[in-house]
Tab-separated table of C-alpha atoms in Angstrom:
chain	number	residue	atom	x	y	z
K	15	MET	CA	-38.944	75.222	10.789
K	16	SER	CA	-39.501	78.022	8.272
K	17	ARG	CA	-42.273	77.228	5.521
K	18	GLN	CA	-39.436	77.649	3.212
K	19	LEU	CA	-37.043	75.662	4.588
K	20	LEU	CA	-39.713	72.739	4.592
K	21	ILE	CA	-40.533	73.315	0.971
K	22	MET	CA	-36.599	72.780	0.104
K	23	ALA	CA	-36.814	69.836	2.295
K	24	LEU	CA	-40.272	68.724	0.517
K	25	ALA	CA	-38.900	67.038	-2.824
K	26	PRO	CA	-36.288	64.940	-1.151
K	27	LEU	CA	-38.085	63.667	2.058
K	28	LEU	CA	-41.004	62.665	-0.810
K	29	GLY	CA	-38.754	60.614	-3.000
K	30	LEU	CA	-37.511	58.556	-0.298
K	31	PHE	CA	-40.255	58.418	1.270
K	32	ILE	CA	-42.540	56.859	-2.237
K	33	LEU	CA	-38.881	54.804	-2.843
K	34	GLY	CA	-38.659	53.448	0.925
K	35	ILE	CA	-42.046	51.680	0.629
K	36	GLY	CA	-41.118	49.567	-2.292
K	37	ASN	CA	-37.450	48.987	-0.308
K	38	GLY	CA	-38.676	48.242	2.857
K	39	PHE	CA	-39.739	44.490	2.076
K	40	LEU	CA	-38.072	44.001	-0.806
K	41	ALA	CA	-35.574	41.978	1.191
K	42	THR	CA	-37.870	40.244	3.212
K	43	LEU	CA	-39.940	38.956	0.382
K	44	ILE	CA	-36.200	37.892	-1.478
K	45	THR	CA	-36.251	35.728	2.035
K	46	LEU	CA	-38.962	34.130	1.808
K	47	ARG	CA	-39.087	33.645	-2.520
K	48	LEU	CA	-35.881	32.118	-1.489
K	49	ASP	CA	-36.640	29.573	1.367
K	50	ALA	CA	-39.810	28.756	-0.969
K	51	ALA	CA	-37.368	27.518	-3.947
K	52	GLY	CA	-35.896	25.267	-1.155
K	53	GLU	CA	-32.780	26.829	-0.852
K	54	SER	CA	-30.532	26.761	2.268
K	55	PRO	CA	-29.916	29.784	4.870
K	56	VAL	CA	-26.111	29.295	3.507
K	57	VAL	CA	-27.701	30.231	0.090
K	58	ILE	CA	-30.262	32.881	1.283
K	59	GLY	CA	-27.203	34.255	3.689
K	60	TRP	CA	-24.660	34.844	0.552
K	61	VAL	CA	-28.275	36.833	-2.138
K	62	SER	CA	-28.891	38.649	1.354
K	63	SER	CA	-25.128	39.910	1.611
K	64	ALA	CA	-24.522	41.421	-1.828
K	65	TYR	CA	-26.766	44.096	-1.106
K	66	PHE	CA	-25.013	44.939	1.462
K	67	ILE	CA	-21.672	44.585	-0.533
K	68	GLY	CA	-23.160	46.737	-2.920
K	69	LEU	CA	-24.265	49.219	0.064
K	70	ALA	CA	-20.180	49.794	0.819
K	71	LEU	CA	-18.848	50.205	-2.346
K	72	GLY	CA	-21.799	52.591	-3.118
K	73	ALA	CA	-20.971	54.425	0.612
K	74	MET	CA	-17.153	55.022	-0.699
K	75	PHE	CA	-17.807	56.223	-4.263
K	76	ASN	CA	-20.552	57.141	-5.380
K	77	ASP	CA	-19.964	61.055	-4.113
K	78	ARG	CA	-17.051	60.523	-7.152
K	79	LEU	CA	-20.316	59.944	-9.701
K	80	LEU	CA	-22.227	63.027	-8.478
K	81	LEU	CA	-19.663	65.216	-8.712
K	82	ARG	CA	-19.315	64.418	-12.791
K	83	ILE	CA	-22.959	64.184	-13.754
K	84	GLY	CA	-25.212	66.590	-10.673
K	85	HIS	CA	-28.042	65.472	-8.301
K	86	ILE	CA	-30.785	65.447	-10.457
K	87	ARG	CA	-29.596	63.237	-12.882
K	88	ALA	CA	-27.694	61.062	-11.336
K	89	TYR	CA	-30.900	60.186	-8.704
K	90	GLY	CA	-32.810	59.310	-12.042
K	91	SER	CA	-30.092	57.474	-13.273
K	92	PHE	CA	-29.596	55.534	-9.967
K	93	ALA	CA	-33.802	54.964	-9.345
K	94	SER	CA	-33.967	53.727	-12.864
K	95	LEU	CA	-31.227	50.883	-11.949
K	96	VAL	CA	-32.776	50.282	-8.608
K	97	ALA	CA	-36.288	49.747	-10.710
K	98	VAL	CA	-34.380	47.203	-12.988
K	99	THR	CA	-32.297	44.993	-10.798
K	100	VAL	CA	-35.738	44.510	-9.083
K	101	LEU	CA	-38.096	43.655	-12.493
K	102	LEU	CA	-34.754	41.595	-13.412
K	103	GLN	CA	-35.762	39.766	-9.955
K	104	GLY	CA	-39.224	38.925	-10.889
K	105	LEU	CA	-38.624	38.283	-14.433
K	106	PHE	CA	-35.929	34.841	-13.758
K	107	PHE	CA	-35.310	33.352	-10.700
K	108	GLU	CA	-31.503	31.983	-10.385
K	109	PRO	CA	-29.599	32.513	-6.584
K	110	TRP	CA	-26.470	33.701	-8.858
K	111	ALA	CA	-28.158	36.157	-10.727
K	112	TRP	CA	-29.903	37.656	-7.815
K	113	PHE	CA	-26.768	38.242	-6.038
K	114	VAL	CA	-25.585	40.241	-8.984
K	115	LEU	CA	-28.912	41.980	-8.706
K	116	ARG	CA	-28.802	42.517	-5.417
K	117	LEU	CA	-25.087	44.052	-5.841
K	118	ILE	CA	-25.655	46.091	-7.988
K	119	GLY	CA	-29.117	47.360	-6.564
K	120	GLY	CA	-27.704	48.078	-2.992
K	121	TRP	CA	-24.951	50.479	-5.263
K	122	ALA	CA	-27.550	51.977	-6.435
K	123	THR	CA	-30.259	52.503	-3.854
K	124	VAL	CA	-27.236	54.175	-1.880
K	125	GLY	CA	-26.964	56.722	-3.987
K	126	VAL	CA	-30.349	57.337	-3.507
K	127	TYR	CA	-29.627	58.022	-0.154
K	128	LEU	CA	-26.898	59.753	-1.216
K	129	VAL	CA	-28.821	62.597	-2.918
K	130	ILE	CA	-31.481	62.346	-1.292
K	131	GLU	CA	-28.750	63.260	2.301
K	132	SER	CA	-26.704	65.452	0.372
K	133	TRP	CA	-29.658	67.930	-0.553
K	134	LEU	CA	-31.045	67.831	2.744
K	135	LEU	CA	-27.947	68.830	4.290
K	136	THR	CA	-27.588	72.124	1.936
K	137	ALA	CA	-31.597	73.486	2.826
K	138	GLY	CA	-30.637	74.069	6.317
K	139	ASP	CA	-27.172	75.414	8.285
K	140	GLN	CA	-26.983	73.370	11.642
K	141	LYS	CA	-28.695	75.258	13.571
K	142	VAL	CA	-32.356	73.472	11.958
K	143	ARG	CA	-29.963	69.507	11.612
K	144	GLY	CA	-31.742	68.437	14.104
K	145	ARG	CA	-35.378	69.139	12.905
K	146	LEU	CA	-33.884	68.113	9.154
K	147	LEU	CA	-32.560	64.618	10.386
K	148	ALA	CA	-36.177	63.788	12.827
K	149	LEU	CA	-37.516	64.565	9.378
K	150	TYR	CA	-35.748	62.452	7.058
K	151	MET	CA	-35.713	59.216	10.265
K	152	ILE	CA	-39.485	59.460	10.512
K	153	SER	CA	-40.032	59.189	6.397
K	154	LEU	CA	-37.249	56.509	6.386
K	155	TYR	CA	-39.423	54.301	9.444
K	156	ALA	CA	-42.605	54.503	8.433
K	157	ALA	CA	-41.550	54.181	4.522
K	158	GLY	CA	-40.500	50.491	5.743
K	159	ALA	CA	-43.315	49.988	8.039
K	160	ILE	CA	-45.855	50.357	5.629
K	161	GLY	CA	-43.696	47.968	2.478
K	162	GLN	CA	-43.878	45.467	5.295
K	163	LEU	CA	-47.276	45.347	5.499
K	164	LEU	CA	-48.088	45.472	1.936
K	165	LEU	CA	-46.292	41.862	1.476
K	166	GLY	CA	-48.967	40.010	2.077
K	167	VAL	CA	-51.263	42.179	-0.375
K	168	THR	CA	-48.803	42.169	-2.531
K	169	ASP	CA	-48.274	38.218	-2.238
K	170	ALA	CA	-51.511	37.777	-2.849
K	171	MET	CA	-51.757	39.656	-6.456
K	172	GLY	CA	-49.596	36.961	-8.203
K	173	VAL	CA	-45.950	35.529	-7.900
K	174	THR	CA	-44.237	39.124	-10.275
K	175	ALA	CA	-46.826	41.668	-8.688
K	176	PRO	CA	-44.177	42.253	-5.568
K	177	PHE	CA	-40.998	42.441	-7.847
K	178	MET	CA	-43.496	44.505	-10.310
K	179	VAL	CA	-44.834	46.993	-7.391
K	180	ILE	CA	-40.976	48.317	-5.814
K	181	GLY	CA	-39.505	48.318	-9.541
K	182	LEU	CA	-42.907	50.889	-9.599
K	183	LEU	CA	-42.765	53.369	-6.706
K	184	ALA	CA	-38.531	53.452	-7.506
K	185	SER	CA	-39.235	54.768	-10.643
K	186	LEU	CA	-41.947	57.275	-9.013
K	187	SER	CA	-39.765	57.974	-6.692
K	188	VAL	CA	-37.799	60.047	-9.397
K	189	LEU	CA	-40.960	62.512	-9.949
K	190	PRO	CA	-40.528	64.990	-6.577
K	191	MET	CA	-36.557	65.124	-7.494
K	192	ALA	CA	-37.061	65.992	-11.300
K	193	MET	CA	-39.778	68.790	-10.679
K	194	ILE	CA	-37.914	70.753	-8.093
K	195	PRO	CA	-35.748	73.886	-9.210
K	196	ARG	CA	-32.007	72.582	-10.883
K	197	PHE	CA	-29.501	73.346	-8.710
K	198	SER	CA	-26.845	71.156	-7.376
K	199	PRO	CA	-25.094	71.454	-3.208
K	200	LEU	CA	-21.495	71.083	-4.031
K	201	ILE	CA	-20.737	67.818	-2.813
K	202	GLU	CA	-17.258	66.542	-2.071
K	203	HIS	CA	-15.114	63.194	-1.940
K	204	ALA	CA	-15.241	62.078	1.275
K	205	GLU	CA	-12.347	60.860	3.422
K	206	PRO	CA	-13.251	58.595	6.446
K	207	LEU	CA	-11.206	57.867	9.365
K	208	SER	CA	-9.477	55.040	8.856
K	209	PRO	CA	-9.939	51.892	10.622
K	210	MET	CA	-6.870	51.822	12.790
K	211	ARG	CA	-7.184	55.862	13.663
K	212	LEU	CA	-10.985	55.252	14.529
K	213	ILE	CA	-10.158	51.664	16.669
K	214	THR	CA	-7.218	54.504	18.602
K	215	LEU	CA	-10.412	57.202	19.308
K	216	THR	CA	-13.015	55.278	20.238
K	217	PRO	CA	-12.657	50.983	20.061
K	218	THR	CA	-16.033	51.069	21.808
K	219	GLY	CA	-18.205	53.317	19.037
K	220	VAL	CA	-16.248	50.607	16.588
K	221	MET	CA	-17.683	48.014	17.985
K	222	GLY	CA	-21.531	48.871	18.450
K	223	SER	CA	-21.114	50.266	15.121
K	224	PHE	CA	-19.850	46.762	13.768
K	225	GLY	CA	-22.108	45.303	16.481
K	226	SER	CA	-25.311	47.051	14.824
K	227	GLY	CA	-24.500	45.689	11.069
K	228	LEU	CA	-23.965	42.487	12.202
K	229	ALA	CA	-27.845	42.628	14.310
K	230	VAL	CA	-29.365	44.794	11.759
K	231	ALA	CA	-29.031	43.078	8.201
K	232	ALA	CA	-29.499	39.884	10.381
K	233	VAL	CA	-33.299	41.221	11.128
K	234	TYR	CA	-34.102	42.407	7.623
K	235	SER	CA	-32.523	39.256	5.813
K	236	LEU	CA	-33.115	36.170	7.952
K	237	LEU	CA	-35.730	36.735	10.450
K	238	PRO	CA	-38.077	36.293	7.583
K	239	LEU	CA	-36.545	33.185	7.047
K	240	TYR	CA	-36.899	32.388	10.836
K	241	LEU	CA	-41.295	33.832	10.664
K	242	GLN	CA	-41.581	31.496	7.971
K	243	ARG	CA	-40.233	28.647	9.264
K	244	VAL	CA	-41.854	28.769	12.062
K	245	GLY	CA	-45.357	28.679	10.722
K	246	LEU	CA	-46.337	32.087	9.715
K	247	THR	CA	-48.436	33.234	6.275
K	248	VAL	CA	-46.440	35.637	3.930
K	249	SER	CA	-49.085	38.548	4.990
K	250	GLN	CA	-48.386	37.153	9.259
K	251	ILE	CA	-44.366	37.466	8.540
K	252	GLY	CA	-45.316	41.567	7.043
K	253	GLN	CA	-46.773	42.676	9.582
K	254	MET	CA	-44.584	41.142	12.082
K	255	MET	CA	-41.629	42.781	10.079
K	256	ALA	CA	-43.463	45.896	10.946
K	257	VAL	CA	-43.865	45.381	13.857
K	258	VAL	CA	-39.965	45.438	14.562
K	259	VAL	CA	-39.443	48.395	12.328
K	260	LEU	CA	-42.348	50.470	14.663
K	261	GLY	CA	-40.202	49.361	17.657
K	262	ALA	CA	-37.199	50.605	15.845
K	263	MET	CA	-38.592	54.041	15.724
K	264	LEU	CA	-40.272	54.313	18.528
K	265	LEU	CA	-37.760	53.599	21.040
K	266	GLN	CA	-34.757	54.712	19.546
K	267	TYR	CA	-35.131	58.033	20.904
K	268	PRO	CA	-36.473	57.308	24.255
K	269	ILE	CA	-33.445	55.072	24.607
K	270	GLY	CA	-31.075	58.191	23.882
K	271	ARG	CA	-32.758	60.483	25.779
K	272	TRP	CA	-32.197	58.696	28.577
K	273	SER	CA	-28.217	58.241	27.247
K	274	ASP	CA	-27.854	61.328	27.471
K	275	ARG	CA	-28.335	61.390	31.745
K	276	HIS	CA	-25.862	58.713	32.615
K	277	ASP	CA	-22.694	56.813	31.359
K	278	ARG	CA	-23.211	56.238	27.501
K	279	GLN	CA	-21.187	52.787	28.330
K	280	LEU	CA	-23.994	51.119	30.403
K	281	VAL	CA	-26.715	52.212	28.483
K	282	LEU	CA	-24.457	50.177	25.437
K	283	ILE	CA	-23.694	47.689	28.345
K	284	LEU	CA	-27.804	47.674	29.109
K	285	ILE	CA	-29.099	47.878	25.149
K	286	GLY	CA	-26.769	44.192	25.228
K	287	ALA	CA	-28.221	42.775	28.077
K	288	PHE	CA	-31.922	43.829	26.753
K	289	CYS	CA	-31.016	41.635	23.621
K	290	THR	CA	-29.276	38.471	24.977
K	291	LEU	CA	-32.715	38.359	26.573
K	292	ILE	CA	-34.958	39.178	24.452
K	293	SER	CA	-33.225	35.826	22.012
K	294	ALA	CA	-33.167	34.275	25.083
K	295	GLY	CA	-37.156	35.027	25.070
K	296	MET	CA	-37.882	34.001	21.418
K	297	LEU	CA	-35.624	30.556	22.835
K	298	TRP	CA	-37.677	29.553	25.478
K	299	LEU	CA	-41.177	31.261	25.636
K	300	PRO	CA	-44.201	29.935	23.980
K	301	LEU	CA	-44.448	32.182	21.179
K	302	ASN	CA	-48.464	32.988	20.238
K	303	PRO	CA	-49.036	35.964	17.954
K	304	TRP	CA	-49.304	38.516	20.903
K	305	VAL	CA	-46.339	37.191	22.620
K	306	LEU	CA	-43.856	37.128	19.736
K	307	ALA	CA	-45.136	40.584	18.369
K	308	GLY	CA	-43.865	41.642	21.987
K	309	LEU	CA	-40.439	40.994	21.612
K	310	LEU	CA	-39.711	41.588	18.411
K	311	PHE	CA	-41.163	44.960	18.868
K	312	LEU	CA	-38.397	44.921	22.021
K	313	LEU	CA	-35.759	44.022	19.289
K	314	GLY	CA	-36.423	46.541	16.945
K	315	GLY	CA	-35.564	48.905	19.554
K	316	GLY	CA	-33.045	47.423	21.333
K	317	VAL	CA	-31.183	46.175	17.785
K	318	PHE	CA	-31.737	49.590	15.944
K	319	ALA	CA	-30.506	51.761	19.142
K	320	LEU	CA	-27.170	50.168	18.972
K	321	TYR	CA	-25.255	52.269	16.513
K	322	PRO	CA	-26.504	56.008	17.219
K	323	VAL	CA	-25.724	55.378	20.803
K	324	SER	CA	-22.673	53.852	19.853
K	325	VAL	CA	-21.500	57.042	17.293
K	326	SER	CA	-22.498	59.617	20.387
K	327	HIS	CA	-20.526	58.085	22.460
K	328	ALA	CA	-17.677	58.290	19.909
K	329	ALA	CA	-18.712	61.723	19.582
K	330	ASP	CA	-18.704	62.540	23.308
K	331	ARG	CA	-15.140	62.148	22.729
K	332	ALA	CA	-13.580	63.369	18.893
K	333	PRO	CA	-12.396	67.034	17.984
K	334	ALA	CA	-14.717	69.011	16.900
K	335	GLY	CA	-12.645	69.225	13.698
K	336	ALA	CA	-13.003	65.249	13.407
K	337	LEU	CA	-17.069	64.443	13.862
K	338	VAL	CA	-18.040	64.248	10.250
K	339	ARG	CA	-14.494	61.952	9.703
K	340	MET	CA	-15.386	59.978	12.301
K	341	SER	CA	-19.011	59.117	11.520
K	342	GLN	CA	-17.802	58.526	7.870
K	343	GLY	CA	-15.287	55.895	8.807
K	344	LEU	CA	-18.017	54.267	11.629
K	345	LEU	CA	-20.590	54.314	8.988
K	346	LEU	CA	-18.425	51.920	6.896
K	347	ILE	CA	-17.705	49.911	9.900
K	348	ASN	CA	-20.756	49.079	9.970
K	349	ALA	CA	-21.591	48.305	6.185
K	350	ILE	CA	-18.818	46.055	6.732
K	351	GLY	CA	-21.240	43.877	9.418
K	352	SER	CA	-23.090	43.848	7.481
K	353	THR	CA	-21.971	42.337	5.072
K	354	VAL	CA	-20.302	39.545	6.482
K	355	SER	CA	-23.477	38.959	8.510
K	356	PRO	CA	-25.876	36.815	6.935
K	357	PRO	CA	-22.928	34.356	5.537
K	358	MET	CA	-21.860	34.359	8.914
K	359	ILE	CA	-24.819	33.447	11.150
K	360	SER	CA	-27.134	31.083	7.964
K	361	PRO	CA	-24.137	28.618	8.604
K	362	VAL	CA	-25.655	28.952	12.343
K	363	MET	CA	-29.891	28.352	11.040
K	364	ALA	CA	-28.320	25.493	8.819
K	365	THR	CA	-26.043	24.314	12.250
K	366	LEU	CA	-29.007	24.607	14.756
K	367	GLY	CA	-31.998	24.573	12.892
K	368	ASP	CA	-34.415	28.032	12.866
K	369	ALA	CA	-33.480	29.341	16.013
K	370	GLY	CA	-30.241	29.742	15.300
K	371	LEU	CA	-31.117	33.036	14.657
K	372	PHE	CA	-31.209	33.840	17.971
K	373	TRP	CA	-28.252	31.958	19.532
K	374	ALA	CA	-26.382	34.110	17.624
K	375	PHE	CA	-28.554	37.305	18.303
K	376	GLY	CA	-27.650	36.226	22.556
K	377	ALA	CA	-24.374	34.703	21.884
K	378	LEU	CA	-23.384	38.129	19.994
K	379	GLY	CA	-25.294	40.752	23.029
K	380	LEU	CA	-23.030	38.480	25.194
K	381	PHE	CA	-19.736	39.666	23.442
K	382	LEU	CA	-21.186	43.191	23.223
K	383	VAL	CA	-21.790	43.115	27.099
K	384	GLY	CA	-18.188	41.789	27.663
K	385	PHE	CA	-16.295	44.218	25.497
K	386	PHE	CA	-18.374	47.530	26.504
K	387	ALA	CA	-18.014	46.430	30.366
K	388	TRP	CA	-13.619	45.981	29.428
K	389	ARG	CA	-13.471	49.464	27.841
K	390	ARG	CA	-16.280	50.909	30.893
K	391	ARG	CA	-12.965	49.575	33.326
K	392	VAL	CA	-9.990	50.386	31.220
K	393	ARG	CA	-11.558	54.563	30.209
K	394	PRO	CA	-15.051	55.585	31.773
K	395	ALA	CA	-17.182	57.566	29.543
K	396	PRO	CA	-16.580	61.301	29.108
K	397	VAL	CA	-19.857	62.712	29.983
K	398	PRO	CA	-22.154	63.317	27.235
K	399	VAL	CA	-20.819	66.574	25.126
K	400	ALA	CA	-24.519	67.348	22.984
K	401	PRO	CA	-27.885	65.838	22.686
K	402	PHE	CA	-27.920	62.049	21.515
K	403	ALA	CA	-29.740	62.522	17.282
K	404	PRO	CA	-31.766	58.574	16.370
K	405	SER	CA	-29.740	58.135	12.899
K	406	THR	CA	-29.938	55.441	10.610
K	407	PRO	CA	-26.712	54.816	8.467
K	408	MET	CA	-26.823	55.537	5.108
K	409	SER	CA	-24.415	57.108	2.775
K	410	SER	CA	-21.107	59.628	4.316
K	411	VAL	CA	-23.258	62.767	3.107
K	412	GLY	CA	-26.102	61.399	5.925
K	413	ALA	CA	-23.078	61.019	9.035
K	414	GLU	CA	-22.408	64.801	8.113
K	415	LEU	CA	-25.701	65.577	8.408
K	416	ALA	CA	-25.806	64.244	12.231
K	417	VAL	CA	-23.515	66.265	13.024
K	418	THR	CA	-25.635	69.541	14.844
K	419	GLU	CA	-24.579	72.921	16.271
K	420	GLU	CA	-25.092	71.377	19.514
K	421	LEU	CA	-22.534	68.138	18.794
K	422	VAL	CA	-19.847	70.995	17.434
K	423	GLN	CA	-20.476	73.006	20.373
K	424	GLY	CA	-20.195	70.421	22.615
K	425	ALA	CA	-16.526	68.859	21.082
K	426	ILE	CA	-15.517	72.314	21.049
K	427	GLU	CA	-15.772	72.668	25.231
K	428	HIS	CA	-14.993	69.048	25.483
K	429	GLU	CA	-11.603	69.707	23.871
K	430	HIS	CA	-10.763	72.165	26.454
K	431	MET	CA	-10.699	69.813	29.050
K	432	GLU	CA	-9.008	66.899	27.483
K	433	ASP	CA	-6.094	66.787	24.829
K	434	LEU	CA	-6.968	64.963	21.648
K	435	SER	CA	-4.189	66.208	20.203
K	436	ASP	CA	-2.970	62.619	19.589
K	437	ALA	CA	-6.586	61.346	18.746
K	438	VAL	CA	-6.757	62.525	15.626
K	439	PRO	CA	-3.361	64.494	14.802
K	440	GLU	CA	-3.646	67.784	11.810
K	441	VAL	CA	-7.737	68.193	12.642
K	442	GLU	CA	-8.180	71.301	13.201
K	443	VAL	CA	-11.572	72.926	12.007
K	444	ALA	CA	-14.442	70.770	10.339
K	445	GLU	CA	-14.782	70.947	6.691
K	446	PRO	CA	-18.362	70.059	5.336
K	447	LEU	CA	-18.555	67.419	2.536
K	448	VAL	CA	-21.622	69.587	1.615
K	449	GLY	CA	-22.243	72.774	0.987
K	450	PRO	CA	-23.581	76.189	-1.214
K	451	PRO	CA	-21.818	77.383	-4.103
K	452	PRO	CA	-18.900	79.958	-3.415
K	453	ALA	CA	-20.349	83.560	-3.006
K	454	ASP	CA	-18.601	83.862	-6.732
K	455	GLU	CA	-20.659	81.641	-8.521
K	456	THR	CA	-23.984	82.633	-9.699
K	457	HIS	CA	-26.904	79.789	-9.148
K	458	VAL	CA	-30.355	79.998	-8.639
K	459	VAL	CA	-31.569	82.456	-5.765
K	460	TYR	CA	-34.530	80.273	-3.941
K	461	TYR	CA	-36.747	81.752	-1.739
K	462	ASP	CA	-35.986	85.715	-2.482
K	463	ASP	CA	-38.862	87.492	-2.979
K	464	ASP	CA	-36.861	90.899	-3.988
K	465	GLU	CA	-34.728	89.493	-6.780
K	466	PRO	CA	-35.260	90.906	-9.855
K	467	GLU	CA	-37.425	89.002	-12.219
K	468	GLU	CA	-34.926	89.302	-15.277
K	469	GLU	CA	-31.428	88.325	-13.120
K	470	ALA	CA	-34.523	85.171	-11.364
K	471	SER	CA	-34.235	84.285	-15.089
K	472	SER	CA	-31.090	84.789	-16.286
K	473	ASN	CA	-29.839	82.874	-13.332
K	474	ALA	CA	-32.713	79.654	-14.592
K	475	GLU	CA	-31.624	79.973	-18.047
K	476	LEU	CA	-27.232	79.729	-17.150
K	477	GLN	CA	-27.798	77.164	-14.720
K	478	GLU	CA	-30.244	74.892	-17.521
K	479	SER	CA	-27.240	75.566	-19.526
K	480	ARG	CA	-24.345	74.178	-17.065
K	481	GLY	CA	-27.161	71.327	-16.119
């Protein structure tokens, strides 16, 4: 990766890292505080669900706001709103108010990710998207792990201190984006494939994305509740949640690369079976700290690998022109799964006790195994068309970021082997969601050392007047 490209990507990645540290332990903190106040798992589930509802709404509508006000101002607005909602949660405690604040916070958070991902997408062409995506994933998971470890440190500082720290981090994340040149990538409103079209194209991808949303949301919102009720301290809960994130970061890529060399439907079946076995271990094995940490590490690796392998499987059959819209559609399916997860699983915990979380995980794993096995019998998986790329769903632009040159080329080659015209009609070529300004539009030239100084100054003044 060139030095110029790295500099271009550094500001959004730094902003993501700073914001991600606070966002990494906010969900855990809220779950623990609600449980300490005596709220039922059902109430905790609904408050947790509010955040994912906000994410889903933001993923569908925030790109329209970016079209109106520009990326840098949008980032500042969204990050400030995240800080305000978190600080308000620290000022007073009411579950209904926290539901509203988490809803607004989720909507604002996905707006931040939309700005960051669109900026990264514009930083380079399809040839370097894989490397940019890798840097993005490292920043995201590293921030999440560090945030979980800070949970115990900030909790010892006082009741409101964690909320203050998260609010400060959200505000601080504005600085890297505010100091980059005044330039905004062009962005068009996303039009993802409809759920019915996705089901026609890739039933396995749809069910894998939905199941991943159910599982990941439960990990973030209800696993801390289980850990607190089995007797762990706040600091220990933060450490265990960091182990989960670490497992997701370290195991996702090896599992994905393994899926490049095997039938991806078979890999999905094995992931579902693996998660079921881990759930059985959590239910029946004696859980000393080392055993618990090992099982949670493996659980994070399995649960978080489900979505990217499902998307990779879906991409193996999608027409090249539908890759972006398909990825955006699967993102919304994943968001729906995340939204309904806490309200669905929390009543199981209320009925069966704290271990109900892993009874639910086990049931979900068995269902996915059965569904994937049925689909494999009905329609065998196609040969993988491009190398696996680890990904985490955040925004519609992030879905395009994962569509690399290798993936498009593989899809084009696969179209010659199978007639896909009925799968997604009226799709011929890929239409990028984000791109550089048109050739006839004057804009800031970043790293052209040969540009005359007077022209650069004129371009900068023009951008500032339009800003």
